[in-house]
XYZ file of C-alpha atoms in Angstrom:
348
model
C 6.204 -29.648 27.631
C 2.527 -29.236 28.543
C -0.316 -31.557 27.603
C -1.404 -29.016 24.965
C 1.859 -29.462 23.059
C 2.288 -33.166 23.859
C 2.124 -35.440 20.810
C 2.015 -39.141 21.800
C 2.929 -40.071 18.227
C 6.116 -38.016 18.216
C 9.546 -38.806 19.647
C 9.451 -38.929 23.445
C 11.179 -36.023 25.139
C 12.974 -37.061 28.326
C 11.554 -35.277 31.360
C 12.390 -37.628 34.216
C 8.856 -39.048 34.263
C 7.638 -42.546 33.523
C 6.741 -42.810 29.816
C 7.870 -39.168 29.394
C 4.301 -38.140 30.166
C 3.653 -34.426 30.687
C 0.923 -34.664 33.319
C 1.251 -32.833 36.595
C 0.269 -34.311 39.912
C -2.875 -32.208 40.024
C -4.211 -33.345 36.641
C -3.380 -37.044 37.086
C -5.627 -39.838 38.332
C -2.652 -42.077 39.162
C 0.716 -41.267 40.692
C 3.829 -43.443 40.725
C 6.120 -43.527 43.753
C 9.697 -44.726 43.201
C 11.593 -46.444 46.025
C 15.223 -47.146 44.993
C 16.078 -49.446 47.922
C 17.533 -52.984 47.971
C 19.388 -53.289 51.264
C 18.453 -56.871 52.166
C 18.685 -58.544 48.754
C 20.109 -61.930 49.703
C 21.534 -63.094 46.362
C 21.961 -60.528 43.604
C 21.502 -56.793 44.055
C 20.714 -53.981 41.667
C 16.992 -53.450 42.234
C 17.683 -50.003 43.684
C 18.552 -48.984 40.122
C 15.196 -50.299 38.905
C 13.122 -47.089 38.976
C 15.652 -45.041 36.994
C 16.172 -47.863 34.498
C 12.417 -48.290 34.012
C 11.944 -44.555 33.487
C 14.612 -44.580 30.794
C 13.202 -47.680 29.081
C 9.624 -46.402 29.309
C 10.408 -43.480 27.038
C 10.458 -45.750 23.960
C 7.094 -47.419 24.621
C 4.175 -46.510 22.363
C 1.483 -45.036 24.588
C -1.567 -46.310 22.723
C -2.266 -49.683 24.310
C -4.026 -52.743 22.876
C -6.062 -53.246 26.057
C -6.712 -49.632 27.082
C -6.361 -47.381 24.060
C -5.334 -43.878 25.181
C -5.867 -44.449 28.906
C -2.687 -42.446 29.580
C -4.781 -39.299 29.014
C -6.284 -39.802 32.471
C -2.871 -38.776 33.729
C -0.016 -40.808 35.177
C 2.236 -38.571 37.249
C 5.718 -39.329 38.522
C 6.529 -38.175 42.033
C 10.143 -36.996 42.284
C 12.564 -39.734 43.296
C 14.021 -39.123 46.750
C 17.750 -39.511 46.125
C 18.420 -39.805 49.864
C 16.647 -43.178 49.755
C 19.184 -44.440 47.221
C 22.066 -43.032 49.262
C 20.774 -44.703 52.423
C 20.252 -47.947 50.519
C 23.873 -48.012 49.387
C 25.125 -47.278 52.892
C 23.057 -49.961 54.573
C 23.616 -52.423 51.732
C 27.308 -52.343 52.609
C 26.453 -53.294 56.196
C 24.004 -55.977 55.047
C 26.613 -57.644 52.845
C 28.948 -57.884 55.824
C 26.168 -59.466 57.898
C 25.322 -61.984 55.172
C 28.976 -62.919 54.709
C 29.429 -63.355 58.466
C 26.338 -65.568 58.782
C 27.270 -67.679 55.759
C 30.560 -68.486 57.478
C 28.739 -69.686 60.578
C 29.211 -66.523 62.610
C 26.991 -65.656 65.561
C 24.677 -62.657 65.788
C 26.510 -60.601 68.370
C 28.805 -57.625 68.659
C 29.196 -55.584 65.486
C 26.981 -57.968 63.495
C 24.102 -57.404 65.918
C 24.661 -53.655 65.759
C 24.635 -53.712 61.953
C 21.369 -55.656 61.937
C 19.878 -53.188 64.409
C 20.868 -50.209 62.264
C 19.421 -51.814 59.141
C 16.164 -52.701 60.892
C 15.794 -49.140 62.171
C 16.461 -47.693 58.703
C 13.975 -50.086 57.102
C 11.300 -49.191 59.665
C 11.881 -45.499 58.964
C 11.538 -46.121 55.208
C 8.264 -47.992 55.783
C 6.924 -45.067 57.808
C 7.905 -42.574 55.123
C 6.230 -44.610 52.368
C 3.148 -44.995 54.562
C 2.862 -41.229 55.038
C 3.499 -40.442 51.384
C 1.019 -42.981 50.029
C -1.601 -42.051 52.637
C -1.301 -38.425 51.595
C -1.806 -39.326 47.936
C -4.853 -41.505 48.585
C -6.407 -38.850 50.809
C -6.223 -36.541 47.774
C -8.169 -39.060 45.717
C -5.171 -40.409 43.815
C -4.583 -43.979 42.748
C -1.060 -45.033 43.650
C 1.501 -47.385 42.144
C 4.861 -48.121 43.769
C 7.996 -48.983 41.824
C 10.794 -50.710 43.748
C 13.452 -51.422 44.713
C 13.402 -54.799 46.343
C 10.190 -56.402 47.526
C 10.470 -55.057 51.068
C 9.598 -51.552 49.836
C 5.769 -51.623 49.584
C 4.970 -52.563 53.201
C 4.246 -48.984 54.283
C 2.011 -48.524 51.242
C 0.146 -51.758 52.037
C -0.489 -50.440 55.538
C -1.937 -47.267 54.044
C -4.147 -49.263 51.656
C -5.582 -51.222 54.581
C -6.390 -48.060 56.509
C -7.866 -46.295 53.492
C -9.881 -49.137 51.975
C -10.627 -51.475 54.868
C -10.951 -55.134 53.913
C -8.914 -56.156 50.850
C -6.824 -58.947 49.385
C -3.374 -59.152 47.840
C -2.700 -60.851 44.516
C 0.975 -61.748 44.906
C 2.859 -62.789 41.754
C 6.300 -64.058 42.702
C 8.766 -66.934 42.399
C 9.077 -66.851 46.195
C 6.567 -67.133 49.020
C 8.202 -64.233 50.933
C 6.819 -65.617 54.208
C 10.059 -65.879 56.164
C 10.164 -64.225 59.558
C 13.041 -61.736 59.784
C 15.192 -63.558 57.249
C 18.913 -63.275 58.096
C 17.921 -61.163 61.111
C 16.418 -58.393 58.980
C 12.895 -57.681 60.211
C 11.958 -56.072 56.913
C 13.808 -58.391 54.567
C 12.673 -58.643 50.961
C 12.012 -62.308 51.806
C 9.638 -61.312 54.625
C 7.262 -58.877 52.903
C 4.190 -61.128 52.936
C 4.873 -62.397 56.455
C 5.002 -58.775 57.583
C 1.905 -57.871 55.582
C -0.090 -60.651 57.241
C 1.018 -59.455 60.670
C 1.049 -55.667 60.250
C -1.497 -54.688 57.600
C -4.991 -54.084 58.947
C -7.820 -55.249 56.712
C -5.790 -57.858 54.827
C -8.181 -60.790 54.590
C -6.630 -62.799 51.771
C -3.183 -63.414 50.321
C -3.384 -65.195 46.973
C 0.032 -66.189 45.655
C 0.771 -67.126 42.046
C 3.803 -68.816 40.421
C 5.545 -69.606 43.742
C 8.304 -72.166 43.214
C 10.952 -71.400 45.834
C 10.099 -71.678 49.544
C 11.305 -73.247 52.783
C 9.567 -75.756 55.067
C 8.555 -73.046 57.542
C 6.850 -71.144 54.747
C 5.154 -74.332 53.531
C 3.813 -74.893 57.044
C 2.484 -71.344 57.244
C 0.758 -71.742 53.869
C -0.925 -74.942 55.088
C -2.022 -73.512 58.432
C -3.043 -69.901 57.758
C -6.462 -69.890 56.120
C -5.851 -66.377 54.795
C -3.221 -67.736 52.386
C -4.080 -69.412 49.091
C -0.992 -70.382 47.098
C -1.055 -71.456 43.465
C 2.274 -73.216 43.226
C 4.042 -73.045 39.898
C 4.396 -76.842 39.783
C 0.644 -77.335 40.159
C -0.181 -74.740 37.513
C 2.346 -76.261 35.093
C 0.968 -79.767 35.698
C -2.541 -78.490 35.035
C -1.561 -76.889 31.758
C 0.442 -79.939 30.658
C -2.598 -82.086 31.405
C -4.865 -79.970 29.228
C -6.251 -77.400 31.630
C -6.630 -73.935 30.086
C -4.874 -70.884 31.462
C -8.213 -69.089 31.518
C -9.645 -71.753 33.811
C -6.654 -71.454 36.139
C -6.884 -67.651 36.150
C -10.567 -67.709 36.990
C -9.865 -70.030 39.911
C -7.152 -67.644 41.123
C -9.448 -64.616 40.859
C -12.277 -66.440 42.642
C -10.179 -66.578 45.822
C -9.919 -62.782 46.028
C -12.292 -60.284 47.676
C -13.809 -57.254 45.956
C -10.848 -54.953 46.579
C -7.471 -56.222 45.396
C -3.929 -54.946 45.717
C -1.477 -56.416 43.179
C 2.054 -57.065 44.405
C 4.190 -58.010 41.409
C 7.725 -59.292 41.851
C 9.228 -59.445 38.371
C 10.798 -62.845 39.111
C 7.291 -64.312 39.045
C 7.841 -64.239 35.284
C 9.962 -66.777 33.454
C 13.694 -65.911 33.768
C 13.992 -65.027 30.074
C 11.888 -61.968 30.920
C 14.044 -60.907 33.887
C 17.524 -62.465 33.644
C 19.163 -59.771 35.798
C 16.726 -59.828 38.719
C 18.291 -60.651 42.065
C 16.861 -64.144 42.592
C 15.725 -65.668 39.274
C 14.134 -69.136 39.426
C 13.366 -71.524 36.524
C 9.681 -71.859 35.724
C 7.134 -69.092 36.207
C 4.548 -67.478 33.987
C 5.071 -65.583 30.760
C 4.435 -61.886 30.213
C 1.276 -62.657 28.258
C 0.007 -65.057 30.911
C 0.503 -62.389 33.573
C -1.372 -59.825 31.475
C -4.180 -62.333 30.890
C -4.450 -62.922 34.647
C -4.697 -59.182 35.279
C -7.306 -58.934 32.521
C -9.389 -61.674 34.146
C -9.092 -59.866 37.464
C -10.302 -56.622 35.913
C -13.108 -58.339 33.982
C -14.390 -59.999 37.167
C -15.717 -56.686 38.451
C -13.155 -56.446 41.215
C -11.350 -53.172 41.906
C -7.564 -52.868 41.881
C -6.944 -50.449 44.749
C -3.180 -50.247 44.304
C -0.108 -52.095 43.111
C 3.635 -52.416 43.283
C 6.248 -53.659 40.833
C 9.503 -54.749 42.435
C 12.863 -56.447 41.878
C 13.479 -55.117 38.360
C 17.274 -54.897 38.097
C 19.235 -53.718 35.062
C 22.118 -55.829 33.761
C 25.047 -54.374 35.684
C 27.586 -56.140 33.454
C 26.252 -54.528 30.278
C 24.961 -50.964 30.504
C 23.615 -51.215 26.945
C 21.363 -54.165 27.830
C 17.942 -52.710 28.686
C 15.910 -55.922 28.485
C 14.900 -56.196 32.158
C 13.937 -52.528 32.309
C 12.043 -52.832 29.019
C 9.971 -55.740 30.352
C 9.492 -53.907 33.654
C 8.316 -50.734 31.931
C 5.791 -52.657 29.867
C 4.450 -54.606 32.853
C 4.215 -51.367 34.819
C 2.148 -49.834 32.010
C -0.250 -52.792 32.102
C -0.576 -52.456 35.880
C -1.358 -48.763 35.465
C -3.920 -49.521 32.772
C -5.798 -52.245 34.618
C -5.845 -50.121 37.773
C -7.324 -47.173 35.893
C -9.789 -49.456 34.102
C -11.190 -50.810 37.377
C -11.440 -47.290 38.815
C -13.493 -45.372 36.240
C -13.968 -41.651 36.757
């Protein structure tokens, strides 16, 4: 179906694209890259199925948006999903589960365990390089880029490309976890290490502003205290503020004030309250609601800052009930908001 015959008010026709949109790469302002990878998920898996599940759920979303109207007409293209990524993820996930089981039983990192870790680290590095090249190519063609994971390790290569393309920028990181562990469980590119790696590998990253964090270790707490690039809005502090009468708008404006002009949004779905993402790999009580997250993004956009890119990660469908599409439905709607606010802050 071409744009000329596309009726946004009619029944969506499945075409393998997010929101069943008909726009080609050439005629789109924004392209979405899918990365179905969740090798190092340390509790529950399933995020590798996220992109496909979100595509399916997105087909039933009305395209006219309260905040953006018919912004979809600027074009949102879906790059083909590389099925070899999913195949590699399943292969290395099997190895990772053996490593995790061995470590949880007190085993040492040697022999076959060390070799498994080495293979996983090499595969993860190769994935990062591939995502870096792909996203760099898209930005060099003038495209805005959004990445759909997969686990939260997947956007590192894209973040590297953003730093090279845009220079100085900040990350708005919405997540239940600090993700500042160094090589968690021996995996250099663990999903729990994405922000540690970003701080150490991404050129131009001048600020990491974290929101809704409520699960972290003492090493991460120390890093937050001692690295002046990090500004963390802990979930407990935000909840105490709201319970004491502080408005969410006031909190959001404080969050936004910590960020530079150019902002990359890294959105782990478990930053939301668990009722929005019950099947995600590491749900944590607390968090912000869908509407609070949208309001924060709206405040960011209204501040005059530019969203230079984004990722949405850790959306996992309910593997025990294939008819339960709730997580994917929430993910598809949050992805649409991320697309809209990115387009809004990058007018033609």
